[in-house]
Short mmCIF file of the C-alpha atoms (twelve columns), coordinates in Angstrom:
data_MODEL
# 
_entry.id   MODEL 
# 
loop_
_atom_site.group_PDB 
_atom_site.id 
_atom_site.type_symbol 
_atom_site.label_atom_id 
_atom_site.label_alt_id 
_atom_site.label_comp_id 
_atom_site.label_asym_id 
_atom_site.label_seq_id 
_atom_site.Cartn_x 
_atom_site.Cartn_y 
_atom_site.Cartn_z 
_atom_site.pdbx_PDB_model_num 
ATOM 1   C CA . MET A 1   93.101  102.793 115.750 1 
ATOM 2   C CA . PHE A 2   95.668  104.887 117.962 1 
ATOM 3   C CA . HIS A 3   96.472  103.973 121.313 1 
ATOM 4   C CA . VAL A 4   99.349  105.970 122.459 1 
ATOM 5   C CA . VAL A 5   101.409 104.714 125.712 1 
ATOM 6   C CA . ALA A 6   102.646 108.003 127.154 1 
ATOM 7   C CA . ASN A 7   104.328 106.561 130.173 1 
ATOM 8   C CA . ILE A 8   107.157 104.700 129.551 1 
ATOM 9   C CA . ASP A 9   110.333 106.585 130.958 1 
ATOM 10  C CA . SER A 10  108.140 106.129 134.288 1 
ATOM 11  C CA . ARG A 11  107.801 102.643 134.294 1 
ATOM 12  C CA . PHE A 12  111.053 101.434 132.367 1 
ATOM 13  C CA . SER A 13  114.458 101.770 132.616 1 
ATOM 14  C CA . SER A 14  115.343 101.514 129.189 1 
ATOM 15  C CA . LEU A 15  113.871 101.924 125.454 1 
ATOM 16  C CA . MET A 16  114.202 97.902  125.168 1 
ATOM 17  C CA . ALA A 17  112.538 97.384  128.629 1 
ATOM 18  C CA . ALA A 18  109.653 99.075  127.586 1 
ATOM 19  C CA . LEU A 19  109.692 97.188  123.881 1 
ATOM 20  C CA . ALA A 20  110.159 93.520  125.713 1 
ATOM 21  C CA . VAL A 21  105.966 94.918  126.690 1 
ATOM 22  C CA . TYR A 22  104.965 96.440  123.950 1 
ATOM 23  C CA . ASN A 23  105.839 93.912  121.127 1 
ATOM 24  C CA . TYR A 24  104.394 92.152  117.584 1 
ATOM 25  C CA . ASP A 25  104.256 88.690  119.660 1 
ATOM 26  C CA . THR A 26  102.118 90.095  123.187 1 
ATOM 27  C CA . PRO A 27  98.738  91.321  122.806 1 
ATOM 28  C CA . VAL A 28  97.991  94.883  124.590 1 
ATOM 29  C CA . GLN A 29  96.198  93.804  127.518 1 
ATOM 30  C CA . PRO A 30  93.172  95.855  128.976 1 
ATOM 31  C CA . GLU A 31  92.986  97.299  132.123 1 
ATOM 32  C CA . LYS A 32  91.564  99.198  134.308 1 
ATOM 33  C CA . ILE A 33  92.188  103.579 134.157 1 
ATOM 34  C CA . PHE A 34  94.027  104.907 137.522 1 
ATOM 35  C CA . SER A 35  93.924  108.091 136.005 1 
ATOM 36  C CA . ALA A 36  90.332  108.303 135.273 1 
ATOM 37  C CA . MET A 37  88.854  111.901 134.414 1 
ATOM 38  C CA . PRO A 38  85.991  113.307 136.721 1 
ATOM 39  C CA . GLY A 39  82.546  110.985 135.925 1 
ATOM 40  C CA . GLU A 40  84.617  108.701 133.790 1 
ATOM 41  C CA . ASP A 41  84.123  104.735 134.424 1 
ATOM 42  C CA . ALA A 42  87.182  103.558 136.147 1 
ATOM 43  C CA . GLU A 43  86.117  99.708  136.668 1 
ATOM 44  C CA . THR A 44  85.918  98.196  132.789 1 
ATOM 45  C CA . PRO A 45  89.366  96.811  131.613 1 
ATOM 46  C CA . ARG A 46  89.764  98.468  128.407 1 
ATOM 47  C CA . ILE A 47  92.474  99.542  126.151 1 
ATOM 48  C CA . CYS A 48  91.895  102.850 125.357 1 
ATOM 49  C CA . VAL A 49  92.132  103.866 121.464 1 
ATOM 50  C CA . ALA A 50  91.076  106.776 119.018 1 
ATOM 51  C CA . PRO A 51  91.246  107.753 115.900 1 
ATOM 52  C CA . THR A 52  93.900  110.055 116.023 1 
ATOM 53  C CA . VAL A 53  97.322  110.439 118.068 1 
ATOM 54  C CA . GLU A 54  95.782  114.078 118.697 1 
ATOM 55  C CA . GLN A 55  92.806  112.713 120.512 1 
ATOM 56  C CA . CYS A 56  94.575  109.554 122.284 1 
ATOM 57  C CA . ILE A 57  96.366  112.822 123.976 1 
ATOM 58  C CA . THR A 58  93.628  114.554 124.466 1 
ATOM 59  C CA . GLY A 59  91.914  112.454 126.279 1 
ATOM 60  C CA . ILE A 60  95.300  111.831 128.214 1 
ATOM 61  C CA . GLY A 61  95.177  114.970 129.401 1 
ATOM 62  C CA . LEU A 62  96.779  117.653 128.651 1 
ATOM 63  C CA . LEU A 63  97.233  119.825 131.739 1 
ATOM 64  C CA . GLY A 64  98.107  116.638 133.443 1 
ATOM 65  C CA . ARG A 65  100.378 113.929 131.914 1 
ATOM 66  C CA . PHE A 66  101.415 116.544 128.984 1 
ATOM 67  C CA . ARG A 67  101.783 119.734 130.451 1 
ATOM 68  C CA . ARG A 68  105.777 119.487 130.190 1 
ATOM 69  C CA . CYS A 69  104.915 119.534 125.897 1 
ATOM 70  C CA . LEU A 70  103.281 122.942 125.916 1 
ATOM 71  C CA . GLY A 71  105.933 125.309 125.574 1 
ATOM 72  C CA . ALA A 72  104.535 126.194 121.952 1 
ATOM 73  C CA . ASN A 73  101.193 127.827 123.324 1 
ATOM 74  C CA . GLU A 74  101.602 131.527 124.655 1 
ATOM 75  C CA . ASP A 75  99.418  130.807 127.665 1 
ATOM 76  C CA . ALA A 76  100.728 127.875 128.896 1 
ATOM 77  C CA . LYS A 77  104.750 128.528 128.997 1 
ATOM 78  C CA . SER A 78  104.900 128.067 132.461 1 
ATOM 79  C CA . TYR A 79  104.061 123.976 132.334 1 
ATOM 80  C CA . ALA A 80  107.199 123.388 130.031 1 
ATOM 81  C CA . THR A 81  110.372 122.896 131.352 1 
ATOM 82  C CA . ALA A 82  113.926 124.647 129.590 1 
ATOM 83  C CA . GLY A 83  115.994 123.587 127.093 1 
ATOM 84  C CA . ARG A 84  116.737 120.401 124.866 1 
ATOM 85  C CA . GLU A 85  113.968 118.244 126.538 1 
ATOM 86  C CA . ALA A 86  112.891 114.951 125.085 1 
ATOM 87  C CA . TYR A 87  109.639 112.559 126.539 1 
ATOM 88  C CA . PRO A 88  109.189 109.448 124.878 1 
ATOM 89  C CA . ILE A 89  105.845 107.865 124.520 1 
ATOM 90  C CA . LEU A 90  104.706 104.637 121.724 1 
ATOM 91  C CA . ILE A 91  102.512 105.335 119.517 1 
ATOM 92  C CA . LEU A 92  100.549 101.722 118.983 1 
ATOM 93  C CA . GLN A 93  97.984  101.368 115.612 1 
ATOM 94  C CA . PHE A 94  95.494  98.534  115.631 1 
ATOM 95  C CA . GLY A 95  93.394  97.446  113.116 1 
ATOM 96  C CA . ASP A 96  89.751  98.484  111.472 1 
ATOM 97  C CA . ASP A 97  88.175  95.544  111.795 1 
ATOM 98  C CA . LEU A 98  88.718  94.732  115.437 1 
ATOM 99  C CA . PRO A 99  85.129  94.939  117.930 1 
ATOM 100 C CA . TYR A 100 85.462  98.185  119.203 1 
ATOM 101 C CA . TYR A 101 83.179  99.371  122.059 1 
ATOM 102 C CA . THR A 102 81.889  103.078 122.114 1 
ATOM 103 C CA . PRO A 103 81.705  104.203 125.388 1 
ATOM 104 C CA . THR A 104 78.762  106.213 127.105 1 
ATOM 105 C CA . PRO A 105 78.944  109.757 127.839 1 
ATOM 106 C CA . GLU A 106 77.945  108.319 131.263 1 
ATOM 107 C CA . GLN A 107 81.400  106.236 130.755 1 
ATOM 108 C CA . VAL A 108 83.668  108.899 129.292 1 
ATOM 109 C CA . PRO A 109 81.932  112.426 129.626 1 
ATOM 110 C CA . ASP A 110 84.725  114.116 126.770 1 
ATOM 111 C CA . SER A 111 84.124  110.948 124.360 1 
ATOM 112 C CA . VAL A 112 82.625  113.225 122.024 1 
ATOM 113 C CA . VAL A 113 85.773  115.158 121.654 1 
ATOM 114 C CA . THR A 114 88.460  112.582 121.984 1 
ATOM 115 C CA . GLY A 115 86.204  109.798 120.232 1 
ATOM 116 C CA . GLU A 116 87.574  107.128 122.222 1 
ATOM 117 C CA . ARG A 117 86.787  103.732 122.227 1 
ATOM 118 C CA . TRP A 118 87.598  100.344 123.880 1 
ATOM 119 C CA . LEU A 119 88.613  97.412  123.340 1 
ATOM 120 C CA . LEU A 120 87.695  94.969  125.630 1 
ATOM 121 C CA . GLU A 121 89.953  91.973  124.983 1 
ATOM 122 C CA . PRO A 122 93.418  91.817  124.568 1 
ATOM 123 C CA . ALA A 123 94.593  92.741  120.601 1 
ATOM 124 C CA . VAL A 124 98.612  93.110  119.035 1 
ATOM 125 C CA . PRO A 125 99.127  95.720  117.473 1 
ATOM 126 C CA . THR A 126 99.634  96.227  114.009 1 
ATOM 127 C CA . SER A 127 102.409 99.127  114.247 1 
ATOM 128 C CA . ILE A 128 104.323 100.354 117.028 1 
ATOM 129 C CA . ARG A 129 106.357 103.604 116.618 1 
ATOM 130 C CA . LEU A 130 108.437 105.485 119.008 1 
ATOM 131 C CA . ALA A 131 108.488 108.943 119.109 1 
ATOM 132 C CA . TRP A 132 109.121 112.018 121.156 1 
ATOM 133 C CA . LEU A 133 107.975 115.134 122.170 1 
ATOM 134 C CA . GLY A 134 109.460 117.906 122.905 1 
ATOM 135 C CA . MET A 135 108.961 121.321 125.677 1 
ATOM 136 C CA . ASP A 136 106.951 122.799 122.752 1 
ATOM 137 C CA . SER A 137 105.212 119.445 120.890 1 
ATOM 138 C CA . ILE A 138 102.302 120.170 121.288 1 
ATOM 139 C CA . ILE A 139 99.260  123.104 120.364 1 
ATOM 140 C CA . TRP A 140 96.244  123.078 122.795 1 
ATOM 141 C CA . ALA A 141 92.909  124.718 121.414 1 
ATOM 142 C CA . GLU A 142 90.185  125.314 123.520 1 
ATOM 143 C CA . ASP A 143 87.014  123.792 123.408 1 
ATOM 144 C CA . GLU A 144 84.756  123.898 126.366 1 
ATOM 145 C CA . ARG A 145 83.592  120.214 126.204 1 
ATOM 146 C CA . ALA A 146 86.987  118.543 127.274 1 
ATOM 147 C CA . LEU A 147 88.751  118.303 130.528 1 
ATOM 148 C CA . HIS A 148 90.090  121.449 131.953 1 
ATOM 149 C CA . GLY A 149 88.440  123.415 128.190 1 
ATOM 150 C CA . TYR A 150 91.740  122.554 126.411 1 
ATOM 151 C CA . ILE A 151 92.234  119.717 123.338 1 
ATOM 152 C CA . CYS A 152 95.448  118.582 121.345 1 
ATOM 153 C CA . ASP A 153 94.833  120.389 117.915 1 
ATOM 154 C CA . ALA A 154 97.989  119.310 116.610 1 
ATOM 155 C CA . VAL A 155 101.495 117.271 118.013 1 
ATOM 156 C CA . GLU A 156 104.837 117.084 116.649 1 
ATOM 157 C CA . LEU A 157 106.685 113.819 117.107 1 
ATOM 158 C CA . ASP A 158 110.339 112.994 116.371 1 
ATOM 159 C CA . TYR A 159 110.665 109.498 115.205 1 
ATOM 160 C CA . ARG A 160 114.489 109.309 115.659 1 
ATOM 161 C CA . PRO A 161 115.382 106.509 117.748 1 
ATOM 162 C CA . PHE A 162 117.916 108.158 120.116 1 
ATOM 163 C CA . PRO A 163 117.677 111.758 118.719 1 
ATOM 164 C CA . PRO A 164 121.929 113.129 119.657 1 
ATOM 165 C CA . ASP A 165 120.612 116.672 119.951 1 
ATOM 166 C CA . LYS A 166 118.195 115.926 122.835 1 
ATOM 167 C CA . ASP A 167 118.153 115.565 127.248 1 
ATOM 168 C CA . HIS A 168 116.825 112.154 128.721 1 
ATOM 169 C CA . PRO A 169 117.756 109.848 130.999 1 
ATOM 170 C CA . TRP A 170 117.153 107.350 128.883 1 
ATOM 171 C CA . LEU A 171 119.372 109.119 125.894 1 
ATOM 172 C CA . ASN A 172 122.629 111.279 128.272 1 
ATOM 173 C CA . GLY A 173 121.413 110.224 131.932 1 
ATOM 174 C CA . ARG A 174 120.097 114.464 132.116 1 
ATOM 175 C CA . GLY A 175 116.597 115.658 131.904 1 
ATOM 176 C CA . HIS A 176 113.414 114.520 133.606 1 
ATOM 177 C CA . VAL A 177 111.047 111.492 132.347 1 
ATOM 178 C CA . LEU A 178 107.098 113.069 130.821 1 
ATOM 179 C CA . ASP A 179 104.852 112.651 133.923 1 
ATOM 180 C CA . SER A 180 106.712 113.984 136.526 1 
ATOM 181 C CA . SER A 181 103.974 115.382 139.062 1 
ATOM 182 C CA . GLU A 182 105.154 117.693 140.836 1 
ATOM 183 C CA . GLU A 183 102.333 119.955 142.339 1 
ATOM 184 C CA . GLU A 184 104.549 123.305 142.243 1 
ATOM 185 C CA . ASP A 185 104.285 122.832 138.426 1 
ATOM 186 C CA . LEU A 186 101.131 123.129 138.285 1 
ATOM 187 C CA . PRO A 187 98.367  126.270 138.574 1 
ATOM 188 C CA . PRO A 188 96.471  126.811 141.798 1 
ATOM 189 C CA . GLY A 189 93.656  124.483 141.358 1 
ATOM 190 C CA . VAL A 190 94.923  122.125 139.148 1 
ATOM 191 C CA . ALA A 191 95.320  118.601 139.954 1 
ATOM 192 C CA . GLY A 192 98.593  116.337 138.432 1 
# 
């Protein structure tokens, strides 16, 4: 099962600072979800996991946090930024033998789409990988069961630790962090 940490570049000053928190010696702690979808349980502390990275990205939200990565989708070009920008995420993988809780549709309305499961106790990942997303990394598909009607159909990840041909504040002081939630970037009626 996978867990994507998509806000590392807005939470930490560097990759090394992020890896000081997410490592093989320190269990990941369950937390309350502050960006829950409407109707989702926001009170139960948990580590949200899913069977695929694409399902994790869908659960986090395409039109919210990942809107800068939708440039390959003709209907979403207005969300993408121009140029060589890249955005770091951490992909944590957890063992199959952990006690995963399956939330009810009342707890997570789109769990049928995301495949979301919860770890309710601290857990140590079996794998931690840094990956970079670009402005055209995510291909979406329509699915009326998902928040805003879209799912992550495919994602292209760059696993180079420090891609020299990309712009990001951690790499060269240029570009933006992934979660630049400026409301003017969004179409009318969509909140960040």
